[in-house]
Amino acid sequence: MSISRRDFIRLMGLAGAAGMFPTSVFAAKRVPSDLYEIPTFGNLRLLHITDTHAQLNPVHFREPNVNIGVGSALGKPPHLVGQALLKHFDIVPGSIEAHAFTYLDYVKGAEQFGSVGGFAHIKTLVDRLRAQAGEGNSLLLDGGDTWQGSGTAYWTRGMDMVGACNLLGVDVMTGHWEFTYRDTEVIRNIEAFKGEFVAQNVKVREEALFDYRFEDFAGFDEDQGLAFKPYSIKEVGGVKVAIIGQAFPYTPIANPQRFIPDWTFGIQDARMQEIVDQVREEEKPALVVVLSHNGMDVDLKMASRVTGIDVILGGHTHDGIPAPSVIENPAGKTLVTNAGSNGKFVGVMDLDVKDGTLRDFRYRLLPVFSNLLKPDQAMTDYIAGVRAPYKDRLEEKLATTDELLYRRGNFNGTFDQVICDALCKVHDAQISLSPGFRWGTTILPGQAITMDNVMDQTCITYPETYRREMSGADIKLILEDVCDNLFNPDPYVQQGGDMVRLGGLDYVCDPLAAMGERIQDMTLDDGTRIEADKQYVVAGWATVGSQSPGEPIWETVATYLRDVKTVKIARLNTPKLKSVEGNPGIAGYRGAVSSA
């Protein structure tokens, strides 16, 4: 259940709860210098970052115009975009917050308000927020997807981000893309991390326990078979706080299991309830926080089923949500948040905890505008040092763009189309497939496309390309499988990514149809219908099951960009949508939409 400000005040019955959405926050345009002035409240502060995807420097990141909710998620956060999101959260159009939280007038807003994020700017903001709270009264929590997403992260195997997080002062983190390095690298990085890594849902396979390679790792619990510490206990503001980790449940499905063969994952509701009950009984915390990488829809369902959790600080689906959802469960209520991605936001949860009970709270999701925050010098120097060995390669100008290049959205983004076009052109294919990743920064019209930008879009540890023949039936099966991941009405079946991106192929998609019936009328760009038993030449990348034989995808894209010199999207292969007319999770769609 997600509720409005008025409903929240009525249900909670707390006079102070009106501060959850102070009038000065969203009800009027403000002077930018006011953005980070937060009245003190309560006795402890939780700071939350997630899904920074190794973006050490400021970036642009356009929020989606398509984030369709189905079933019980229809019309509720996070499945609101554009004007629907502004209206729901009472944000004034054209304001600095409107630019931060929506895609609306994106280029104009980016030119007006500047870039976002950057660890030197985040460091300045975090230090300011911690100083406001007072010494010993705050925690900085990282929801994961931190070690992946840039060239330097790839080349240093995530160690650049470990160093940055140590300098930032992260207290506790959990993970997802962290597990796409090899298990030996994961263990090495965690040992170098000065905070704590927690994940209650990662176990060691029974057959691996007999000769476990990491039995000396401090987080390993042989008796319970846990690969990592399940939770951490912290004293904050005179309050005992339990932070339970929830790593991405579908890691061995969405990413290569071959890198981490001894570990199992999963949502583990029953296990989570056991941990919460155990922590409540043995540790007697006044506050139980779950640091999650489930994705927001999964967190909302978990909050309705697992009791005893006060707050879920969530990540994975990159949803920048200005206010928590308050979810009822059989034993009380749980606050569920999600703090965006790419270093764009810092979540600030101020809590009033007395007599062992959460009494009240205030929440702000602060956009990190780099031109409003002086960069921290120590972090600036660290970033320069990390990038120095790769500087010339990263700064190579490959082409310029006439278009806004972005990724985020349920269907094809313009940078995704560049990748798909590159696959078709360089590998001489009729059709191309590219994963629906939600990370990847935005490039404004007229800007140069550098190798740095390409690495931001493609940098994974299994980047190899392929060129092979596939039948029309197999292509449809792939599309149906990914579409069910995205639009299955049960959040526990979803894995949090977006639809596979396509080049050379169009189709009709009905998100409300049954599994196997959502993908219809597949045609090549020239209008030729795809036949089930006919073979087609397909190029793609990022195979999960086994390593593909081709070059890394960034080499393919770089070759294409050096050749075209100026990017103009001639055709965006995005589907015609059915049954979503009027859905508040879609706006400004470049494809056709029909009611049936």
Coordinates of C-alpha atoms in Angstrom, one line a residue:
M1 CA 0.0 0.0 0.0
S2 CA 1.4 3.4 -0.9
I3 CA -0.4 6.4 0.5
S4 CA -0.6 10.1 -0.1
R5 CA 0.5 12.8 2.4
R6 CA -3.1 13.4 3.6
D7 CA -3.8 9.7 4.0
F8 CA -0.6 9.1 5.8
I9 CA -1.3 11.8 8.3
R10 CA -4.8 10.4 8.9
L11 CA -3.6 6.8 9.3
M12 CA -0.6 7.4 11.4
G13 CA -2.4 9.8 13.7
L14 CA 0.8 11.7 14.6
A15 CA 0.6 15.4 14.7
G16 CA 4.2 15.8 13.6
A17 CA 3.9 13.6 10.6
A18 CA 2.9 16.6 8.5
G19 CA 6.7 17.3 8.3
M20 CA 7.0 14.3 6.0
F21 CA 6.3 16.6 3.1
P22 CA 7.0 20.1 4.3
T23 CA 5.4 22.8 2.2
S24 CA 8.7 24.3 1.4
V25 CA 9.9 21.0 -0.2
F26 CA 7.5 20.5 -3.1
A27 CA 4.7 23.1 -2.9
A28 CA 6.7 26.0 -4.5
K29 CA 9.7 26.7 -6.6
R30 CA 12.7 27.4 -4.4
V31 CA 16.1 29.0 -4.5
P32 CA 18.6 26.2 -5.2
S33 CA 20.6 27.1 -2.2
D34 CA 17.7 25.9 0.0
L35 CA 17.8 22.4 -1.4
Y36 CA 20.1 20.9 1.3
E37 CA 18.8 22.8 4.3
I38 CA 17.0 20.2 6.3
P39 CA 15.5 20.9 9.7
T40 CA 16.9 18.6 12.4
F41 CA 14.5 16.0 13.6
G42 CA 14.6 12.9 15.8
N43 CA 17.6 11.3 17.3
L44 CA 19.1 9.3 14.5
R45 CA 19.7 9.8 10.7
L46 CA 20.0 7.1 8.1
L47 CA 21.7 8.1 4.9
H48 CA 21.2 5.9 1.9
I49 CA 22.8 5.6 -1.5
T50 CA 22.3 2.8 -4.0
D51 CA 23.0 1.8 -7.6
T52 CA 25.7 4.3 -8.1
H53 CA 27.2 2.0 -10.8
A54 CA 30.7 3.2 -10.4
Q55 CA 30.0 6.8 -11.5
L56 CA 32.8 8.6 -9.8
N57 CA 32.3 11.8 -11.7
P58 CA 29.1 13.9 -12.2
V59 CA 26.8 12.7 -15.0
H60 CA 23.5 13.3 -16.6
F61 CA 20.8 10.7 -16.0
R62 CA 17.3 10.9 -17.5
E63 CA 14.5 9.3 -15.6
P64 CA 12.1 7.0 -17.5
N65 CA 9.0 8.0 -19.4
V66 CA 7.9 4.4 -19.4
N67 CA 7.7 2.5 -16.1
I68 CA 4.4 0.5 -16.5
G69 CA 2.7 -1.0 -13.5
V70 CA 0.4 -3.9 -13.9
G71 CA -2.0 -5.6 -11.4
S72 CA -1.8 -4.2 -7.9
A73 CA 1.1 -1.9 -9.0
L74 CA -1.0 0.0 -11.4
G75 CA -1.0 3.7 -10.6
K76 CA 1.3 3.4 -7.5
P77 CA 4.9 4.3 -7.0
P78 CA 7.3 3.4 -8.5
H79 CA 5.1 3.1 -11.6
L80 CA 4.4 6.8 -12.1
V81 CA 6.2 9.0 -14.7
G82 CA 6.1 12.6 -15.8
Q83 CA 3.1 14.6 -14.8
A84 CA 1.5 11.7 -12.9
L85 CA 4.6 11.5 -10.6
L86 CA 4.6 15.3 -10.1
K87 CA 0.9 15.3 -9.2
H88 CA 1.2 12.3 -6.8
F89 CA 4.0 13.9 -4.8
D90 CA 2.9 17.5 -5.2
I91 CA 6.0 18.6 -7.0
V92 CA 5.8 21.9 -9.0
P93 CA 6.4 21.5 -12.7
G94 CA 9.5 23.2 -13.9
S95 CA 11.1 23.2 -10.5
I96 CA 14.5 21.7 -9.7
E97 CA 12.8 18.7 -8.1
A98 CA 10.7 18.2 -11.2
H99 CA 13.9 17.9 -13.3
A100 CA 15.4 15.5 -10.8
F101 CA 12.5 13.2 -10.5
T102 CA 11.1 13.1 -14.1
Y103 CA 12.1 13.0 -17.8
L104 CA 10.0 16.2 -18.5
D105 CA 11.8 18.9 -20.6
Y106 CA 14.9 17.0 -19.8
V107 CA 17.4 18.7 -22.0
K108 CA 16.2 22.2 -21.0
G109 CA 16.4 21.1 -17.3
A110 CA 19.9 19.6 -17.7
E111 CA 21.2 22.8 -19.3
Q112 CA 19.6 24.9 -16.5
F113 CA 20.4 22.8 -13.4
G114 CA 23.6 21.0 -14.6
S115 CA 24.9 17.5 -13.9
V116 CA 24.2 15.3 -10.9
G117 CA 26.2 13.0 -8.7
G118 CA 29.9 12.5 -8.5
F119 CA 31.6 11.0 -5.5
A120 CA 33.4 14.3 -4.6
H121 CA 30.1 16.1 -4.5
I122 CA 28.3 13.2 -2.7
K123 CA 31.2 13.3 -0.1
T124 CA 30.5 17.0 0.6
L125 CA 26.8 16.4 1.0
V126 CA 27.2 13.4 3.2
D127 CA 29.6 15.2 5.4
R128 CA 27.2 18.1 5.7
L129 CA 24.3 15.8 6.5
R130 CA 26.3 13.9 9.1
A131 CA 27.4 17.1 10.7
Q132 CA 23.8 18.3 10.9
A133 CA 22.8 15.1 12.7
G134 CA 25.7 15.4 15.2
E135 CA 28.6 13.1 15.9
G136 CA 27.5 9.4 16.3
N137 CA 24.0 10.1 15.2
S138 CA 24.1 8.8 11.6
L139 CA 24.8 5.8 9.4
L140 CA 25.7 5.8 5.7
L141 CA 24.2 2.7 4.0
D142 CA 25.0 1.5 0.5
G143 CA 22.4 -0.7 -1.3
G144 CA 24.8 -2.2 -3.8
D145 CA 25.5 -2.1 -7.5
T146 CA 28.4 0.1 -6.6
W147 CA 31.4 -1.8 -8.0
Q148 CA 30.2 -2.0 -11.6
G149 CA 29.3 0.4 -14.4
S150 CA 32.4 2.2 -15.6
G151 CA 35.7 1.5 -17.3
T152 CA 37.8 2.1 -14.2
A153 CA 35.6 -0.3 -12.2
Y154 CA 36.0 -3.0 -14.9
W155 CA 39.8 -2.5 -15.2
T156 CA 40.4 -2.4 -11.4
R157 CA 37.8 -5.2 -10.8
G158 CA 35.8 -3.0 -8.5
M159 CA 38.6 -1.8 -6.3
D160 CA 38.3 1.8 -7.4
M161 CA 34.9 1.9 -5.9
V162 CA 36.0 0.1 -2.7
G163 CA 38.5 2.9 -2.2
A164 CA 35.9 5.6 -3.0
C165 CA 33.4 4.1 -0.5
N166 CA 36.0 3.9 2.2
L167 CA 36.8 7.6 1.7
L168 CA 33.1 8.4 1.6
G169 CA 32.6 6.6 4.9
V170 CA 30.1 3.9 4.0
D171 CA 29.2 1.9 7.2
V172 CA 27.2 -1.0 5.7
M173 CA 26.5 -2.3 2.2
T174 CA 24.9 -5.2 0.4
G175 CA 25.3 -6.3 -3.2
H176 CA 24.2 -7.4 -6.7
W177 CA 26.6 -6.5 -9.6
E178 CA 29.3 -6.9 -7.0
F179 CA 28.8 -10.7 -7.5
T180 CA 29.6 -10.4 -11.3
Y181 CA 33.3 -10.4 -10.5
R182 CA 34.8 -13.7 -9.7
D183 CA 34.2 -15.0 -6.2
T184 CA 37.9 -14.6 -5.2
E185 CA 37.6 -10.9 -6.3
V186 CA 34.4 -10.5 -4.3
I187 CA 36.0 -11.8 -1.1
R188 CA 39.1 -9.7 -1.7
N189 CA 37.1 -6.5 -2.3
I190 CA 35.0 -7.1 0.8
E191 CA 38.1 -7.6 2.9
A192 CA 39.4 -4.3 1.7
F193 CA 36.1 -2.5 2.4
K194 CA 36.2 -0.7 5.8
G195 CA 32.5 -1.0 6.4
E196 CA 30.5 -4.2 6.7
F197 CA 29.0 -6.3 3.9
V198 CA 25.7 -8.0 4.9
A199 CA 23.5 -10.5 3.0
Q200 CA 21.1 -12.8 4.9
N201 CA 20.0 -14.6 1.7
V202 CA 23.4 -15.8 0.3
K203 CA 24.3 -19.3 1.4
V204 CA 27.0 -21.7 0.5
R205 CA 25.9 -24.8 -1.4
E206 CA 25.8 -27.9 0.7
E207 CA 28.2 -29.7 -1.5
A208 CA 30.7 -26.8 -1.3
L209 CA 30.7 -26.7 2.5
F210 CA 32.9 -29.9 2.7
D211 CA 35.8 -28.1 1.1
Y212 CA 34.9 -24.4 1.1
R213 CA 37.6 -22.2 -0.4
F214 CA 36.7 -19.2 1.8
E215 CA 36.4 -20.9 5.2
D216 CA 38.8 -18.3 6.7
F217 CA 36.7 -15.4 5.5
A218 CA 35.4 -13.5 8.5
G219 CA 31.8 -13.3 7.2
F220 CA 31.4 -17.0 6.7
D221 CA 29.2 -18.9 9.1
E222 CA 29.7 -22.6 8.8
D223 CA 26.9 -23.6 11.2
Q224 CA 24.2 -21.7 9.2
G225 CA 25.9 -22.1 5.9
L226 CA 25.9 -18.4 5.3
A227 CA 28.5 -16.9 3.0
F228 CA 28.3 -13.4 4.5
K229 CA 27.2 -11.7 7.7
P230 CA 23.4 -11.6 7.7
Y231 CA 23.2 -8.4 9.7
S232 CA 25.0 -5.7 11.6
I233 CA 24.3 -4.1 15.0
K234 CA 25.1 -0.4 15.3
E235 CA 24.7 2.1 18.1
V236 CA 23.4 5.4 16.6
G237 CA 22.1 8.4 18.5
G238 CA 21.9 6.3 21.6
V239 CA 19.7 3.7 19.8
K240 CA 20.6 0.1 18.9
V241 CA 19.9 -0.4 15.2
A242 CA 19.9 -3.7 13.3
I243 CA 20.8 -3.6 9.6
I244 CA 19.9 -6.8 7.8
G245 CA 21.3 -7.3 4.3
Q246 CA 19.2 -8.5 1.3
A247 CA 21.3 -9.1 -1.8
F248 CA 19.7 -9.3 -5.2
P249 CA 17.7 -12.6 -5.1
Y250 CA 18.1 -13.6 -8.8
T251 CA 21.9 -13.0 -9.2
P252 CA 22.7 -16.5 -10.6
I253 CA 19.8 -16.2 -13.0
A254 CA 20.3 -12.7 -14.2
N255 CA 24.1 -12.9 -14.2
P256 CA 26.6 -15.7 -14.8
Q257 CA 26.6 -18.3 -12.0
R258 CA 29.9 -19.5 -13.3
F259 CA 31.6 -16.6 -11.6
I260 CA 30.2 -17.5 -8.1
P261 CA 29.6 -21.3 -8.3
D262 CA 29.4 -22.0 -4.6
W263 CA 26.7 -19.4 -3.6
T264 CA 22.9 -19.6 -3.7
F265 CA 20.6 -16.6 -3.5
G266 CA 16.8 -16.2 -3.4
I267 CA 14.2 -13.9 -1.9
Q268 CA 14.0 -16.1 1.2
D269 CA 10.9 -14.6 2.9
A270 CA 10.9 -17.3 5.6
R271 CA 14.6 -16.9 6.2
M272 CA 14.1 -13.1 6.5
Q273 CA 11.4 -13.6 9.1
E274 CA 13.6 -15.9 11.1
I275 CA 16.4 -13.4 11.0
V276 CA 14.1 -10.5 12.1
D277 CA 12.7 -12.6 14.9
Q278 CA 16.1 -13.8 16.0
V279 CA 17.5 -10.2 15.9
R280 CA 14.5 -8.9 17.8
E281 CA 14.8 -11.6 20.5
E282 CA 18.6 -11.8 20.9
E283 CA 19.8 -8.3 20.1
K284 CA 16.8 -6.3 21.4
P285 CA 17.3 -3.5 18.8
A286 CA 15.0 -0.4 18.9
L287 CA 15.0 -0.3 15.1
V288 CA 15.2 -3.0 12.4
V289 CA 16.3 -1.8 9.0
V290 CA 16.6 -4.0 5.9
L291 CA 19.2 -2.8 3.4
S292 CA 17.8 -4.3 0.2
H293 CA 18.6 -4.9 -3.4
N294 CA 15.4 -6.6 -4.2
G295 CA 13.8 -4.0 -6.4
M296 CA 11.0 -1.8 -5.1
D297 CA 8.0 -4.0 -6.1
V298 CA 9.6 -7.0 -4.4
D299 CA 10.3 -4.8 -1.3
L300 CA 6.7 -3.7 -1.2
K301 CA 5.5 -7.3 -1.2
M302 CA 8.1 -8.4 1.3
A303 CA 7.0 -5.5 3.6
S304 CA 3.4 -6.8 3.5
R305 CA 4.5 -10.4 4.5
V306 CA 7.5 -10.1 6.8
T307 CA 6.7 -8.5 10.2
G308 CA 9.0 -6.7 12.6
I309 CA 10.8 -4.5 9.9
D310 CA 10.7 -0.8 10.6
V311 CA 12.4 0.4 7.4
I312 CA 13.4 -1.1 4.0
L313 CA 16.0 1.0 2.2
G314 CA 15.8 -0.4 -1.3
G315 CA 17.6 -0.5 -4.6
H316 CA 18.0 -2.4 -7.9
T317 CA 15.2 -0.9 -9.9
H318 CA 16.7 2.6 -10.0
D319 CA 13.4 4.2 -8.9
G320 CA 13.9 7.7 -7.5
I321 CA 10.9 8.0 -5.2
P322 CA 10.5 11.3 -3.2
A323 CA 8.6 9.7 -0.3
P324 CA 8.3 6.3 1.4
S325 CA 5.5 4.0 0.9
V326 CA 3.9 2.9 4.2
I327 CA 3.0 -0.8 4.0
E328 CA 0.7 -2.5 6.5
N329 CA 1.4 -6.1 7.5
P330 CA -0.1 -8.3 10.2
A331 CA 2.1 -6.8 13.0
G332 CA 2.3 -3.2 12.0
K333 CA 3.7 -0.9 9.3
T334 CA 7.0 -0.8 7.3
L335 CA 8.5 2.2 5.5
V336 CA 9.7 1.3 2.0
T337 CA 12.0 3.6 0.0
N338 CA 14.1 3.5 -3.1
A339 CA 16.9 6.0 -3.7
G340 CA 17.4 6.2 -7.5
S341 CA 20.8 5.5 -9.2
N342 CA 24.1 6.7 -10.6
G343 CA 24.9 8.9 -7.6
K344 CA 22.0 11.1 -8.4
F345 CA 20.3 11.0 -5.0
V346 CA 21.1 10.7 -1.3
G347 CA 18.2 9.4 0.8
V348 CA 17.8 11.0 4.3
M349 CA 15.7 9.2 6.8
D350 CA 15.4 11.1 10.1
L351 CA 13.9 9.0 12.9
D352 CA 12.5 9.6 16.3
V353 CA 13.0 6.4 18.3
K354 CA 12.1 6.4 22.0
D355 CA 11.5 3.7 24.5
G356 CA 12.5 1.1 21.9
T357 CA 9.9 2.2 19.4
L358 CA 9.9 4.2 16.1
R359 CA 7.6 7.1 16.9
D360 CA 7.9 9.4 13.9
F361 CA 10.1 10.1 10.9
R362 CA 10.9 12.6 8.2
Y363 CA 12.3 11.6 4.8
R364 CA 13.9 13.5 1.9
L365 CA 15.4 12.1 -1.3
L366 CA 18.0 14.8 -2.1
P367 CA 19.1 15.2 -5.7
V368 CA 22.9 15.7 -5.8
F369 CA 23.4 18.7 -8.2
S370 CA 27.1 19.0 -8.7
N371 CA 27.1 22.8 -9.3
L372 CA 25.4 23.3 -5.9
L373 CA 28.0 21.4 -3.9
K374 CA 31.7 22.1 -3.7
P375 CA 33.6 18.9 -4.5
D376 CA 35.6 17.4 -1.6
Q377 CA 39.3 17.8 -2.4
A378 CA 40.5 14.5 -1.0
M379 CA 37.9 12.6 -3.1
T380 CA 38.7 14.7 -6.1
D381 CA 42.3 13.8 -5.8
Y382 CA 41.5 10.1 -5.3
I383 CA 39.3 10.0 -8.4
A384 CA 41.9 11.7 -10.5
G385 CA 44.5 9.1 -9.4
V386 CA 42.1 6.2 -10.1
R387 CA 41.4 7.5 -13.7
A388 CA 45.0 8.6 -14.5
P389 CA 46.2 5.2 -16.0
Y390 CA 43.2 5.1 -18.3
K391 CA 42.6 8.8 -19.0
D392 CA 43.7 8.9 -22.7
R393 CA 41.6 5.8 -23.5
L394 CA 38.5 7.1 -21.6
E395 CA 38.6 10.6 -23.2
E396 CA 38.8 9.4 -26.8
K397 CA 36.1 11.2 -28.7
L398 CA 34.4 8.7 -30.9
A399 CA 31.5 10.7 -32.4
T400 CA 29.0 13.4 -31.6
T401 CA 25.3 13.1 -31.1
D402 CA 22.4 15.1 -32.6
E403 CA 20.1 13.3 -30.2
L404 CA 19.5 13.0 -26.5
L405 CA 21.1 9.6 -25.8
Y406 CA 19.6 7.7 -22.8
R407 CA 18.7 4.2 -21.7
R408 CA 16.3 4.1 -18.8
G409 CA 12.7 2.9 -19.6
N410 CA 10.8 -0.3 -20.1
F411 CA 11.5 -0.3 -23.8
N412 CA 14.2 0.8 -26.2
G413 CA 16.2 3.9 -25.3
T414 CA 18.2 5.9 -27.8
F415 CA 21.6 4.8 -26.6
D416 CA 20.3 1.2 -26.6
Q417 CA 19.4 1.8 -30.3
V418 CA 23.0 2.9 -30.9
I419 CA 24.3 -0.3 -29.4
C420 CA 21.7 -2.4 -31.5
D421 CA 22.6 -0.6 -34.7
A422 CA 26.3 -1.1 -34.0
L423 CA 25.7 -4.9 -33.6
C424 CA 23.8 -5.1 -36.8
K425 CA 26.2 -3.0 -38.8
V426 CA 29.6 -4.3 -37.5
H427 CA 28.5 -7.9 -37.3
D428 CA 26.4 -7.9 -40.4
A429 CA 23.2 -9.2 -38.8
Q430 CA 19.5 -8.8 -39.6
I431 CA 18.5 -8.5 -35.9
S432 CA 20.3 -7.5 -32.8
L433 CA 19.5 -8.1 -29.1
S434 CA 20.8 -6.0 -26.2
P435 CA 20.0 -6.5 -22.5
G436 CA 17.5 -4.2 -20.8
F437 CA 20.0 -2.9 -18.2
R438 CA 18.8 0.0 -16.2
W439 CA 22.3 1.6 -15.7
G440 CA 23.9 3.8 -18.3
T441 CA 24.3 7.5 -18.3
T442 CA 22.8 10.2 -20.5
I443 CA 24.4 12.3 -23.2
L444 CA 23.0 15.7 -24.2
P445 CA 22.5 16.7 -27.9
G446 CA 25.6 18.2 -29.4
Q447 CA 28.0 16.5 -26.9
A448 CA 30.9 14.3 -27.9
I449 CA 30.5 10.6 -27.3
T450 CA 33.6 9.4 -25.6
M451 CA 34.9 5.9 -24.8
D452 CA 34.1 6.8 -21.2
N453 CA 30.4 7.1 -22.2
V454 CA 30.5 3.8 -24.1
M455 CA 32.0 2.0 -21.1
D456 CA 29.2 3.5 -18.9
Q457 CA 26.7 1.8 -21.2
T458 CA 28.4 -1.6 -21.8
C459 CA 30.9 -2.3 -19.1
I460 CA 30.3 -5.7 -17.6
T461 CA 32.5 -8.7 -16.9
Y462 CA 30.8 -10.8 -19.6
P463 CA 30.8 -8.3 -22.5
E464 CA 31.6 -10.7 -25.4
T465 CA 29.5 -10.5 -28.5
Y466 CA 28.0 -13.2 -30.7
R467 CA 26.6 -13.7 -34.2
R468 CA 24.4 -16.8 -34.8
E469 CA 21.3 -18.0 -36.5
M470 CA 18.1 -18.2 -34.6
S471 CA 14.6 -19.3 -35.6
G472 CA 11.7 -16.9 -35.4
A473 CA 10.2 -19.1 -32.7
D474 CA 13.4 -18.9 -30.6
I475 CA 13.4 -15.1 -30.9
K476 CA 9.8 -14.9 -29.8
L477 CA 10.6 -17.2 -26.9
I478 CA 13.4 -14.9 -25.7
L479 CA 11.1 -11.8 -25.9
E480 CA 8.3 -13.6 -24.1
D481 CA 10.5 -14.7 -21.3
V482 CA 11.9 -11.2 -20.7
C483 CA 8.5 -9.6 -21.0
D484 CA 7.1 -12.0 -18.3
N485 CA 10.0 -10.9 -16.1
L486 CA 8.9 -7.3 -16.5
F487 CA 5.1 -7.6 -16.5
N488 CA 4.2 -10.7 -14.5
P489 CA 1.7 -9.4 -11.9
D490 CA 3.5 -11.2 -9.1
P491 CA 6.6 -9.1 -8.1
Y492 CA 8.4 -12.2 -6.8
V493 CA 8.6 -13.5 -10.4
Q494 CA 10.1 -10.2 -11.6
Q495 CA 13.9 -9.7 -11.8
G496 CA 13.9 -5.9 -12.1
G497 CA 15.4 -5.3 -15.5
D498 CA 13.7 -3.7 -18.6
M499 CA 12.7 -5.3 -21.9
V500 CA 15.4 -6.6 -24.1
R501 CA 16.4 -4.0 -26.7
L502 CA 16.1 -4.7 -30.4
G503 CA 17.6 -3.6 -33.7
G504 CA 16.1 -4.5 -37.0
L505 CA 12.9 -5.9 -35.5
D506 CA 9.5 -4.4 -34.5
Y507 CA 6.7 -6.0 -32.6
V508 CA 3.4 -5.5 -30.7
C509 CA 3.5 -5.9 -27.0
D510 CA 0.4 -6.4 -24.7
P511 CA 1.7 -6.3 -21.1
L512 CA -1.6 -7.5 -19.8
A513 CA -1.8 -10.6 -21.9
A514 CA -0.9 -14.1 -20.6
M515 CA 2.6 -15.5 -20.7
G516 CA 3.4 -16.5 -24.2
E517 CA 0.9 -14.1 -25.7
R518 CA 2.4 -10.7 -25.0
I519 CA 4.6 -10.6 -28.1
Q520 CA 2.7 -10.3 -31.3
D521 CA 3.2 -9.3 -35.0
M522 CA 7.0 -9.5 -35.2
T523 CA 8.4 -7.9 -38.4
L524 CA 11.7 -6.9 -39.8
D525 CA 12.4 -3.2 -40.4
D526 CA 11.2 -3.6 -44.0
G527 CA 7.9 -5.0 -42.9
T528 CA 8.6 -8.7 -43.6
R529 CA 6.8 -10.8 -41.0
I530 CA 9.0 -13.0 -38.8
E531 CA 8.2 -16.7 -39.5
A532 CA 8.5 -19.2 -36.6
D533 CA 10.4 -21.9 -38.6
K534 CA 12.7 -19.5 -40.6
Q535 CA 16.3 -18.8 -39.6
Y536 CA 17.6 -15.2 -39.0
V537 CA 21.1 -13.9 -38.4
V538 CA 21.2 -12.3 -34.9
A539 CA 23.9 -10.5 -33.1
G540 CA 24.0 -9.8 -29.4
W541 CA 26.1 -9.7 -26.2
A542 CA 26.1 -10.4 -22.5
T543 CA 25.3 -14.2 -22.6
V544 CA 24.7 -15.5 -19.1
G545 CA 25.1 -19.2 -19.6
S546 CA 28.5 -19.4 -21.2
Q547 CA 31.0 -17.1 -22.7
S548 CA 30.4 -16.0 -26.3
P549 CA 33.3 -16.0 -28.8
G550 CA 33.2 -12.4 -30.1
E551 CA 34.9 -9.1 -29.2
P552 CA 33.7 -7.0 -26.2
I553 CA 30.7 -5.0 -27.0
W554 CA 32.4 -1.7 -26.3
E555 CA 34.8 -2.4 -29.2
T556 CA 31.8 -3.0 -31.5
V557 CA 30.2 0.2 -30.5
A558 CA 33.4 2.2 -30.7
T559 CA 34.0 0.9 -34.2
Y560 CA 30.5 1.9 -35.3
L561 CA 30.7 5.4 -33.7
R562 CA 34.1 6.1 -35.3
D563 CA 32.6 5.3 -38.7
V564 CA 29.3 7.2 -38.4
K565 CA 30.9 10.2 -36.7
T566 CA 27.5 11.9 -36.0
V567 CA 24.7 9.9 -34.3
K568 CA 21.2 10.4 -35.7
I569 CA 18.6 7.8 -34.7
A570 CA 17.0 6.9 -38.1
R571 CA 14.6 4.4 -36.5
L572 CA 13.9 3.5 -32.9
N573 CA 12.8 -0.1 -32.7
T574 CA 10.3 0.2 -29.9
P575 CA 7.1 -1.8 -29.9
K576 CA 3.5 -0.8 -30.4
L577 CA 1.8 -1.2 -27.1
K578 CA -1.6 -2.5 -26.3
S579 CA -3.9 -2.4 -23.2
V580 CA -1.9 0.4 -21.5
E581 CA -3.7 3.5 -22.7
G582 CA -4.2 5.8 -19.7
N583 CA -1.6 4.0 -17.6
P584 CA 0.2 6.6 -15.4
G585 CA 3.4 4.7 -16.0
I586 CA 3.7 5.8 -19.6
A587 CA 4.0 9.2 -21.2
G588 CA 5.8 10.8 -24.1
Y589 CA 6.1 7.4 -25.8
R590 CA 7.7 7.3 -29.2
G591 CA 5.9 4.2 -30.3
A592 CA 2.1 3.7 -30.8
V593 CA -0.2 3.0 -27.9
S594 CA -3.7 1.4 -28.3
S595 CA -6.4 0.4 -25.8
A596 CA -6.8 -3.1 -27.2

